[in-house]
mmCIF file of C-alpha atoms in Angstrom:
data_model
loop_
_atom_site.group_PDB
_atom_site.id
_atom_site.type_symbol
_atom_site.label_atom_id
_atom_site.label_comp_id
_atom_site.label_asym_id
_atom_site.label_seq_id
_atom_site.Cartn_x
_atom_site.Cartn_y
_atom_site.Cartn_z
ATOM 1 C CA MET W 270 31.438 -14.504 1.623
ATOM 2 C CA GLN W 271 28.490 -12.465 0.119
ATOM 3 C CA LYS W 272 28.324 -13.152 -2.968
ATOM 4 C CA LEU W 273 28.455 -16.887 -1.767
ATOM 5 C CA ALA W 274 25.862 -16.714 0.225
ATOM 6 C CA LEU W 275 23.643 -14.958 -2.568
ATOM 7 C CA ALA W 276 24.546 -17.588 -5.117
ATOM 8 C CA PHE W 277 23.273 -20.543 -2.161
ATOM 9 C CA ALA W 278 20.537 -18.592 -1.862
ATOM 10 C CA ALA W 279 19.159 -17.986 -5.533
ATOM 11 C CA ALA W 280 20.209 -21.928 -6.382
ATOM 12 C CA VAL W 281 18.406 -23.615 -3.370
ATOM 13 C CA PRO W 282 15.730 -20.960 -1.757
ATOM 14 C CA ALA W 283 13.621 -24.332 -0.203
ATOM 15 C CA LEU W 284 16.755 -24.580 1.669
ATOM 16 C CA ALA W 285 17.348 -21.110 2.990
ATOM 17 C CA PHE W 286 15.556 -21.791 6.108
ATOM 18 C CA SER W 287 16.518 -24.814 8.391
ATOM 19 C CA THR W 288 13.685 -27.614 9.585
ATOM 20 C CA ALA W 289 13.629 -26.435 13.338
ATOM 21 C CA ALA W 290 12.892 -22.275 12.093
ATOM 22 C CA ARG W 291 10.222 -23.940 9.511
ATOM 23 C CA ALA W 292 8.739 -25.769 12.818
ATOM 24 C CA GLU W 293 8.491 -22.358 15.022
ATOM 25 C CA CYS W 294 6.722 -20.845 12.192
ATOM 26 C CA GLY W 295 4.743 -23.790 11.237
ATOM 27 C CA SER W 296 1.036 -23.996 9.521
ATOM 28 C CA LEU W 297 -1.126 -20.756 9.580
ATOM 29 C CA THR W 298 -4.263 -19.187 7.757
ATOM 30 C CA ILE W 299 -4.450 -16.059 6.584
ATOM 31 C CA ALA W 300 -7.837 -13.736 6.141
ATOM 32 C CA SER W 301 -8.530 -12.748 2.552
ATOM 33 C CA MET W 302 -11.683 -10.144 2.361
ATOM 34 C CA ASN W 303 -13.923 -10.315 -0.358
ATOM 35 C CA TRP W 304 -12.283 -6.430 -1.666
ATOM 36 C CA GLN W 305 -9.616 -5.475 -3.573
ATOM 37 C CA SER W 306 -6.939 -4.391 -1.360
ATOM 38 C CA ALA W 307 -7.599 -7.187 1.412
ATOM 39 C CA GLU W 308 -6.862 -9.533 -1.011
ATOM 40 C CA VAL W 309 -3.481 -8.458 -2.558
ATOM 41 C CA LEU W 310 -2.061 -8.369 1.224
ATOM 42 C CA ALA W 311 -3.367 -11.502 2.292
ATOM 43 C CA SER W 312 -1.287 -13.029 -0.798
ATOM 44 C CA LEU W 313 1.431 -10.741 -0.155
ATOM 45 C CA ASP W 314 1.724 -11.744 3.731
ATOM 46 C CA GLN W 315 1.454 -15.257 2.313
ATOM 47 C CA PHE W 316 4.118 -14.987 0.074
ATOM 48 C CA ILE W 317 6.695 -13.414 2.126
ATOM 49 C CA LEU W 318 5.956 -15.767 5.221
ATOM 50 C CA ASN W 319 6.151 -18.853 3.546
ATOM 51 C CA GLU W 320 9.288 -17.767 0.986
ATOM 52 C CA GLY W 321 10.965 -15.786 3.662
ATOM 53 C CA TYR W 322 10.135 -17.106 6.938
ATOM 54 C CA GLY W 323 9.246 -20.788 6.332
ATOM 55 C CA CYS W 324 5.591 -20.618 6.955
ATOM 56 C CA ASP W 325 3.317 -23.054 5.697
ATOM 57 C CA ALA W 326 0.622 -20.046 5.165
ATOM 58 C CA GLU W 327 -2.882 -21.153 3.653
ATOM 59 C CA VAL W 328 -5.194 -18.112 2.288
ATOM 60 C CA THR W 329 -8.701 -18.478 3.335
ATOM 61 C CA VAL W 330 -11.540 -15.780 1.568
ATOM 62 C CA GLY W 331 -14.003 -14.585 4.261
ATOM 63 C CA ASP W 332 -15.399 -10.754 5.448
ATOM 64 C CA THR W 333 -14.925 -8.682 7.970
ATOM 65 C CA VAL W 334 -17.716 -9.536 10.730
ATOM 66 C CA PRO W 335 -16.915 -13.681 9.999
ATOM 67 C CA ALA W 336 -13.176 -13.309 9.784
ATOM 68 C CA ILE W 337 -12.667 -10.807 12.979
ATOM 69 C CA THR W 338 -15.567 -12.713 14.709
ATOM 70 C CA SER W 339 -14.221 -16.418 14.199
ATOM 71 C CA LEU W 340 -10.410 -14.850 14.907
ATOM 72 C CA VAL W 341 -11.808 -13.502 18.493
ATOM 73 C CA GLU W 342 -13.966 -16.872 19.234
ATOM 74 C CA LYS W 343 -11.351 -19.847 18.007
ATOM 75 C CA GLY W 344 -8.287 -18.162 17.453
ATOM 76 C CA SER W 345 -8.363 -18.906 13.911
ATOM 77 C CA PRO W 346 -7.606 -17.688 10.700
ATOM 78 C CA GLU W 347 -4.505 -17.074 13.347
ATOM 79 C CA ILE W 348 -3.715 -13.205 10.942
ATOM 80 C CA VAL W 349 -6.493 -11.076 9.806
ATOM 81 C CA PRO W 350 -4.003 -8.839 7.952
ATOM 82 C CA GLU W 351 -6.665 -5.925 7.032
ATOM 83 C CA GLY W 352 -9.317 -5.513 10.214
ATOM 84 C CA TRP W 353 -11.680 -2.717 9.892
ATOM 85 C CA VAL W 354 -12.386 -2.948 13.683
ATOM 86 C CA GLY W 355 -14.625 0.360 13.246
ATOM 87 C CA LEU W 356 -16.678 -1.742 11.590
ATOM 88 C CA MET W 357 -17.165 -3.509 14.681
ATOM 89 C CA PRO W 358 -15.364 -2.045 17.653
ATOM 90 C CA GLU W 359 -17.407 -3.973 20.157
ATOM 91 C CA LEU W 360 -15.679 -7.175 19.430
ATOM 92 C CA PHE W 361 -12.676 -5.924 19.023
ATOM 93 C CA GLU W 362 -12.281 -4.739 22.318
ATOM 94 C CA LYS W 363 -14.194 -7.661 23.068
ATOM 95 C CA GLY W 364 -11.266 -10.069 21.991
ATOM 96 C CA LEU W 365 -8.200 -7.392 23.266
ATOM 97 C CA ALA W 366 -9.515 -7.298 26.790
ATOM 98 C CA GLU W 367 -10.313 -11.515 26.946
ATOM 99 C CA GLY W 368 -6.934 -12.176 25.232
ATOM 100 C CA LYS W 369 -7.925 -13.925 22.657
ATOM 101 C CA ILE W 370 -6.279 -11.476 20.310
ATOM 102 C CA VAL W 371 -3.592 -8.511 19.567
ATOM 103 C CA SER W 372 -3.411 -5.896 17.160
ATOM 104 C CA VAL W 373 0.546 -6.046 15.905
ATOM 105 C CA GLY W 374 0.644 -3.021 14.012
ATOM 106 C CA LYS W 375 -1.878 -0.074 11.211
ATOM 107 C CA ALA W 376 -2.508 -2.557 8.070
ATOM 108 C CA LEU W 377 -2.454 1.032 6.510
ATOM 109 C CA SER W 378 -0.223 3.711 8.161
ATOM 110 C CA ASP W 379 -2.843 6.570 6.621
ATOM 111 C CA GLY W 380 -6.079 4.433 7.798
ATOM 112 C CA GLY W 381 -8.969 4.246 5.716
ATOM 113 C CA VAL W 382 -10.009 6.787 4.257
ATOM 114 C CA GLN W 383 -13.526 7.458 4.186
ATOM 115 C CA GLY W 384 -15.027 11.094 3.075
ATOM 116 C CA TRP W 385 -15.864 14.079 -0.009
ATOM 117 C CA PHE W 386 -13.997 13.847 -3.488
ATOM 118 C CA MET W 387 -13.178 16.192 -6.377
ATOM 119 C CA PRO W 388 -12.034 16.140 -9.077
ATOM 120 C CA LYS W 389 -7.703 17.772 -8.808
ATOM 121 C CA PHE W 390 -8.121 19.261 -11.735
ATOM 122 C CA ILE W 391 -10.936 20.982 -10.085
ATOM 123 C CA GLN W 392 -8.571 22.484 -7.572
ATOM 124 C CA ASP W 393 -5.625 23.573 -9.736
ATOM 125 C CA GLU W 394 -8.293 25.349 -11.974
ATOM 126 C CA HIS W 395 -9.709 26.530 -8.599
ATOM 127 C CA PRO W 396 -7.444 27.017 -6.219
ATOM 128 C CA GLU W 397 -10.101 28.718 -3.689
ATOM 129 C CA ILE W 398 -11.832 25.791 -3.180
ATOM 130 C CA ARG W 399 -10.516 24.015 -0.616
ATOM 131 C CA THR W 400 -13.943 23.022 1.901
ATOM 132 C CA VAL W 401 -17.169 21.378 1.346
ATOM 133 C CA ALA W 402 -18.434 25.166 2.337
ATOM 134 C CA ASP W 403 -16.160 26.689 -0.979
ATOM 135 C CA VAL W 404 -17.899 23.613 -3.214
ATOM 136 C CA LEU W 405 -21.345 24.789 -1.795
ATOM 137 C CA LYS W 406 -20.742 28.593 -3.578
ATOM 138 C CA HIS W 407 -19.940 27.071 -6.773
ATOM 139 C CA PRO W 408 -22.730 24.681 -7.857
ATOM 140 C CA GLU W 409 -22.276 25.381 -11.555
ATOM 141 C CA LEU W 410 -18.919 23.767 -11.466
ATOM 142 C CA PHE W 411 -20.776 20.204 -10.095
ATOM 143 C CA PRO W 412 -23.721 19.679 -12.821
ATOM 144 C CA ALA W 413 -26.134 17.591 -11.901
ATOM 145 C CA PRO W 414 -26.478 14.855 -14.892
ATOM 146 C CA GLU W 415 -30.808 15.598 -14.605
ATOM 147 C CA ASP W 416 -30.831 19.243 -14.304
ATOM 148 C CA PRO W 417 -27.388 21.259 -14.629
ATOM 149 C CA SER W 418 -29.047 24.558 -13.417
ATOM 150 C CA LYS W 419 -27.930 22.544 -9.548
ATOM 151 C CA GLY W 420 -24.909 21.408 -8.585
ATOM 152 C CA ALA W 421 -25.131 17.313 -7.801
ATOM 153 C CA ILE W 422 -23.568 15.544 -4.583
ATOM 154 C CA PHE W 423 -23.274 11.904 -5.290
ATOM 155 C CA THR W 424 -24.508 9.891 -2.145
ATOM 156 C CA GLY W 425 -23.392 6.679 -3.120
ATOM 157 C CA PRO W 426 -26.485 3.806 -3.616
ATOM 158 C CA GLN W 427 -28.334 2.873 -1.334
ATOM 159 C CA GLY W 428 -27.462 0.563 1.086
ATOM 160 C CA TRP W 429 -24.176 1.863 1.753
ATOM 161 C CA GLY W 430 -23.118 3.503 4.866
ATOM 162 C CA GLY W 431 -21.612 6.013 2.928
ATOM 163 C CA ASN W 432 -25.319 7.289 1.295
ATOM 164 C CA VAL W 433 -26.456 7.444 4.617
ATOM 165 C CA ILE W 434 -23.511 9.782 6.198
ATOM 166 C CA THR W 435 -23.126 11.735 2.990
ATOM 167 C CA THR W 436 -27.347 12.710 2.809
ATOM 168 C CA GLN W 437 -27.039 13.544 6.470
ATOM 169 C CA LEU W 438 -23.990 15.796 6.188
ATOM 170 C CA ALA W 439 -25.187 17.265 3.016
ATOM 171 C CA HIS W 440 -28.510 18.138 5.071
ATOM 172 C CA ALA W 441 -26.375 19.371 7.751
ATOM 173 C CA PHE W 442 -24.355 21.979 5.682
ATOM 174 C CA GLY W 443 -27.232 22.857 3.748
ATOM 175 C CA ALA W 444 -26.390 22.082 0.352
ATOM 176 C CA GLU W 445 -30.276 22.126 -0.576
ATOM 177 C CA ASP W 446 -30.529 25.461 0.303
ATOM 178 C CA HIS W 447 -26.842 26.298 -1.793
ATOM 179 C CA GLY W 448 -28.384 24.671 -4.447
ATOM 180 C CA PHE W 449 -27.571 21.663 -4.956
ATOM 181 C CA THR W 450 -29.345 17.719 -5.289
ATOM 182 C CA LEU W 451 -28.308 14.874 -4.136
ATOM 183 C CA VAL W 452 -27.707 11.652 -6.424
ATOM 184 C CA ASP W 453 -27.886 8.555 -5.779
ATOM 185 C CA PRO W 454 -25.876 6.291 -8.306
ATOM 186 C CA GLY W 455 -28.129 2.820 -7.824
ATOM 187 C CA SER W 456 -24.814 0.966 -8.323
ATOM 188 C CA ALA W 457 -21.441 0.884 -7.244
ATOM 189 C CA ALA W 458 -20.983 0.131 -10.952
ATOM 190 C CA GLY W 459 -23.028 3.452 -11.524
ATOM 191 C CA HIS W 460 -21.187 5.805 -9.068
ATOM 192 C CA ASP W 461 -17.420 4.903 -10.758
ATOM 193 C CA GLY W 462 -19.316 5.283 -13.715
ATOM 194 C CA ALA W 463 -20.116 9.093 -12.897
ATOM 195 C CA VAL W 464 -16.412 9.582 -11.127
ATOM 196 C CA ALA W 465 -14.849 8.006 -15.041
ATOM 197 C CA ARG W 466 -17.185 9.921 -16.666
ATOM 198 C CA ALA W 467 -16.650 12.840 -15.023
ATOM 199 C CA TYR W 468 -13.505 12.939 -15.081
ATOM 200 C CA GLU W 469 -12.647 11.917 -19.148
ATOM 201 C CA ARG W 470 -14.767 14.615 -19.754
ATOM 202 C CA HIS W 471 -12.986 17.118 -17.584
ATOM 203 C CA GLU W 472 -16.548 18.321 -15.853
ATOM 204 C CA GLY W 473 -17.094 19.139 -11.957
ATOM 205 C CA TRP W 474 -17.739 16.070 -9.775
ATOM 206 C CA VAL W 475 -18.215 15.621 -5.982
ATOM 207 C CA GLY W 476 -19.255 13.130 -3.411
ATOM 208 C CA TYR W 477 -18.649 9.773 -0.899
ATOM 209 C CA TYR W 478 -15.551 8.199 -1.751
ATOM 210 C CA TRP W 479 -12.964 6.081 -0.349
ATOM 211 C CA ALA W 480 -9.224 5.135 0.102
ATOM 212 C CA PRO W 481 -7.783 2.590 -0.520
ATOM 213 C CA THR W 482 -9.054 1.717 -4.457
ATOM 214 C CA ALA W 483 -7.713 1.049 -7.870
ATOM 215 C CA LEU W 484 -10.118 4.198 -8.956
ATOM 216 C CA LEU W 485 -8.256 6.342 -7.206
ATOM 217 C CA GLY W 486 -4.962 5.433 -8.349
ATOM 218 C CA LYS W 487 -6.882 5.878 -12.180
ATOM 219 C CA TYR W 488 -8.181 9.015 -11.460
ATOM 220 C CA GLU W 489 -6.347 11.749 -9.286
ATOM 221 C CA MET W 490 -8.734 13.135 -7.324
ATOM 222 C CA VAL W 491 -8.514 15.019 -4.002
ATOM 223 C CA LYS W 492 -10.301 14.601 -0.552
ATOM 224 C CA LEU W 493 -12.580 17.798 0.727
ATOM 225 C CA ASP W 494 -11.540 19.504 4.197
ATOM 226 C CA PHE W 495 -14.974 19.483 6.250
ATOM 227 C CA GLY W 496 -14.119 22.341 7.469
ATOM 228 C CA VAL W 497 -15.273 21.572 11.701
ATOM 229 C CA PRO W 498 -13.797 19.954 13.490
ATOM 230 C CA LEU W 499 -14.006 15.110 14.723
ATOM 231 C CA ASP W 500 -17.467 15.341 17.554
ATOM 232 C CA MET W 501 -17.709 11.581 17.685
ATOM 233 C CA ALA W 502 -20.466 12.113 19.717
ATOM 234 C CA GLU W 503 -22.983 13.812 17.275
ATOM 235 C CA TRP W 504 -21.230 11.072 14.848
ATOM 236 C CA LYS W 505 -23.063 8.425 17.047
ATOM 237 C CA ARG W 506 -26.338 10.198 17.763
ATOM 238 C CA CYS W 507 -27.126 12.017 14.006
ATOM 239 C CA THR W 508 -24.325 11.978 11.336
ATOM 240 C CA SER W 509 -24.456 8.276 10.589
ATOM 241 C CA VAL W 510 -28.031 7.596 11.540
ATOM 242 C CA ALA W 511 -30.770 7.548 8.752
ATOM 243 C CA ASP W 512 -34.101 9.165 10.699
ATOM 244 C CA CYS W 513 -31.974 11.229 12.691
ATOM 245 C CA ALA W 514 -33.745 14.732 11.826
ATOM 246 C CA ASP W 515 -31.821 17.521 13.054
ATOM 247 C CA PRO W 516 -28.115 16.652 12.149
ATOM 248 C CA LYS W 517 -25.428 19.436 12.436
ATOM 249 C CA PRO W 518 -22.643 19.943 10.122
ATOM 250 C CA ASN W 519 -19.087 17.606 11.393
ATOM 251 C CA SER W 520 -16.748 15.902 10.101
ATOM 252 C CA TRP W 521 -15.547 12.351 8.863
ATOM 253 C CA PRO W 522 -13.545 10.172 10.805
ATOM 254 C CA THR W 523 -10.303 8.130 9.717
ATOM 255 C CA ASP W 524 -10.823 4.972 9.991
ATOM 256 C CA GLU W 525 -8.492 2.206 11.368
ATOM 257 C CA VAL W 526 -7.337 -0.474 9.698
ATOM 258 C CA LEU W 527 -5.066 -2.394 11.726
ATOM 259 C CA THR W 528 -3.825 -5.791 11.742
ATOM 260 C CA LEU W 529 -5.187 -8.784 13.873
ATOM 261 C CA VAL W 530 -3.203 -11.997 15.561
ATOM 262 C CA ALA W 531 -4.224 -14.132 17.487
ATOM 263 C CA LYS W 532 -2.505 -14.181 20.932
ATOM 264 C CA GLU W 533 -1.760 -17.809 21.409
ATOM 265 C CA PHE W 534 -0.440 -17.848 17.699
ATOM 266 C CA ALA W 535 1.652 -14.463 18.692
ATOM 267 C CA GLU W 536 3.318 -16.559 21.464
ATOM 268 C CA THR W 537 3.884 -19.508 20.515
ATOM 269 C CA THR W 538 5.484 -18.644 15.819
ATOM 270 C CA ASP W 539 8.975 -17.420 15.487
ATOM 271 C CA PRO W 540 9.100 -13.868 16.965
ATOM 272 C CA ALA W 541 10.321 -12.947 13.478
ATOM 273 C CA VAL W 542 7.016 -13.241 12.229
ATOM 274 C CA ILE W 543 5.113 -10.957 14.636
ATOM 275 C CA ASP W 544 8.121 -7.971 14.049
ATOM 276 C CA TYR W 545 8.079 -8.397 10.158
ATOM 277 C CA LEU W 546 3.697 -8.096 10.321
ATOM 278 C CA LYS W 547 4.573 -4.816 13.308
ATOM 279 C CA LYS W 548 6.497 -3.470 10.504
ATOM 280 C CA ARG W 549 4.490 -4.066 7.712
ATOM 281 C CA SER W 550 2.328 -1.346 6.898
ATOM 282 C CA TRP W 551 1.876 0.645 3.801
ATOM 283 C CA SER W 552 -0.245 3.681 2.321
ATOM 284 C CA ASN W 553 -3.118 4.953 0.976
ATOM 285 C CA ASP W 554 -1.227 6.060 -2.248
ATOM 286 C CA THR W 555 0.712 2.752 -2.982
ATOM 287 C CA VAL W 556 -2.619 0.490 -2.562
ATOM 288 C CA ASN W 557 -4.183 3.078 -4.788
ATOM 289 C CA ALA W 558 -1.911 2.744 -7.649
ATOM 290 C CA LEU W 559 -1.189 -1.489 -7.368
ATOM 291 C CA MET W 560 -4.806 -1.847 -7.607
ATOM 292 C CA ALA W 561 -5.072 0.162 -10.944
ATOM 293 C CA TRP W 562 -2.391 -1.999 -12.171
ATOM 294 C CA MET W 563 -4.402 -5.482 -10.629
ATOM 295 C CA THR W 564 -7.907 -3.780 -12.351
ATOM 296 C CA GLU W 565 -5.824 -2.881 -15.427
ATOM 297 C CA ASN W 566 -4.364 -6.318 -16.038
ATOM 298 C CA GLN W 567 -7.000 -8.331 -14.176
ATOM 299 C CA ALA W 568 -5.125 -9.414 -11.970
ATOM 300 C CA THR W 569 -5.392 -11.431 -8.950
ATOM 301 C CA GLY W 570 -4.039 -10.793 -5.328
ATOM 302 C CA GLU W 571 -1.389 -13.099 -6.099
ATOM 303 C CA ASP W 572 -0.537 -11.062 -9.065
ATOM 304 C CA GLY W 573 -0.608 -8.063 -7.193
ATOM 305 C CA ALA W 574 1.667 -8.909 -4.579
ATOM 306 C CA ARG W 575 4.045 -10.929 -7.052
ATOM 307 C CA GLU W 576 4.104 -6.787 -8.979
ATOM 308 C CA PHE W 577 4.489 -5.239 -5.708
ATOM 309 C CA LEU W 578 7.689 -7.112 -4.665
ATOM 310 C CA LYS W 579 9.390 -6.873 -7.750
ATOM 311 C CA THR W 580 8.304 -3.454 -8.076
ATOM 312 C CA HIS W 581 8.781 -2.031 -4.652
ATOM 313 C CA PRO W 582 11.370 -3.167 -2.875
ATOM 314 C CA GLU W 583 12.839 -0.440 -1.031
ATOM 315 C CA ILE W 584 9.368 -0.713 1.042
ATOM 316 C CA TRP W 585 9.011 -4.407 1.808
ATOM 317 C CA THR W 586 12.958 -4.807 2.038
ATOM 318 C CA GLN W 587 12.265 -2.251 5.570
ATOM 319 C CA TRP W 588 10.517 -4.776 6.683
ATOM 320 C CA VAL W 589 11.630 -8.126 6.595
ATOM 321 C CA SER W 590 15.175 -8.827 8.231
ATOM 322 C CA PRO W 591 18.240 -9.135 5.633
ATOM 323 C CA GLU W 592 18.001 -13.256 5.174
ATOM 324 C CA ALA W 593 14.225 -12.795 4.749
ATOM 325 C CA ALA W 594 14.518 -10.247 1.975
ATOM 326 C CA GLU W 595 17.498 -12.512 -0.295
ATOM 327 C CA ALA W 596 15.148 -15.545 0.442
ATOM 328 C CA ILE W 597 12.158 -13.815 -1.282
ATOM 329 C CA LYS W 598 13.813 -12.283 -3.644
ATOM 330 C CA ALA W 599 15.637 -15.962 -5.346
ATOM 331 C CA ALA W 600 11.825 -16.815 -4.626
ATOM 332 C CA LEU W 601 10.528 -14.142 -7.223
#
């Protein structure tokens, strides 16, 4: 009987669900942000919801602020798969309090990661280096491009929040007193290029980076411990404020990256759709590797979604019903 059901699903995937089931999900829009991880997740949700749950989902391209603002104020797009809510906490809290949106779960199971990174081969060769304080004892291992007699901490380009915070933390930990200088790479491409050059030359590099990213999927980097507890009051007072003159040592918080859904949609759609979104969560390591594949193959979000579905059924089949899983496999 099971073989017969599978054969039927493979032969006629479009009929895997009744018209009534399709009506329960209906038409909806999914927000795709202008970066790789959000793009592939939006495409993944679209494929799974359309092929597995009979939805009529379309992807709309935007950015964090306009997408979440529209979700709160208009109820559309109905789904924001990768919402970095820490970028606009007041609007996020307002939407929850007013019953306009619901947070159904974590898009990234281990959160959005930012901080200071260095190549893993440095830690393999110097296992005593685990924290920022340990790094600052060894400027010779992280030579500055313009002056190898000094160590370098790469801040990320001017205008990035990571530039401000890295600069403040470097001052707080006394990096200059330990023989380090701060290096602004000038652009995102320059920042990535500095990491790639150091890694391929087997040279030390330390500075600001984040996950999920394709670069961390290609080059094995380790995140440094700041060695002090996170103080959010200090973070708001000075760590993240460019003109604050007296920064104190602090840690970098993990960003909450949540899947947000319009409240009305959550209450009226097929409950199986919301159940899927609640279960759908992946790790930075998984996304990093997928984005590295996308970059190497110049792949779109749709390509990346199909690649993930083909190569990682052990992950995504845990998110969906058995019937949906068979329909998705047939559609692939």
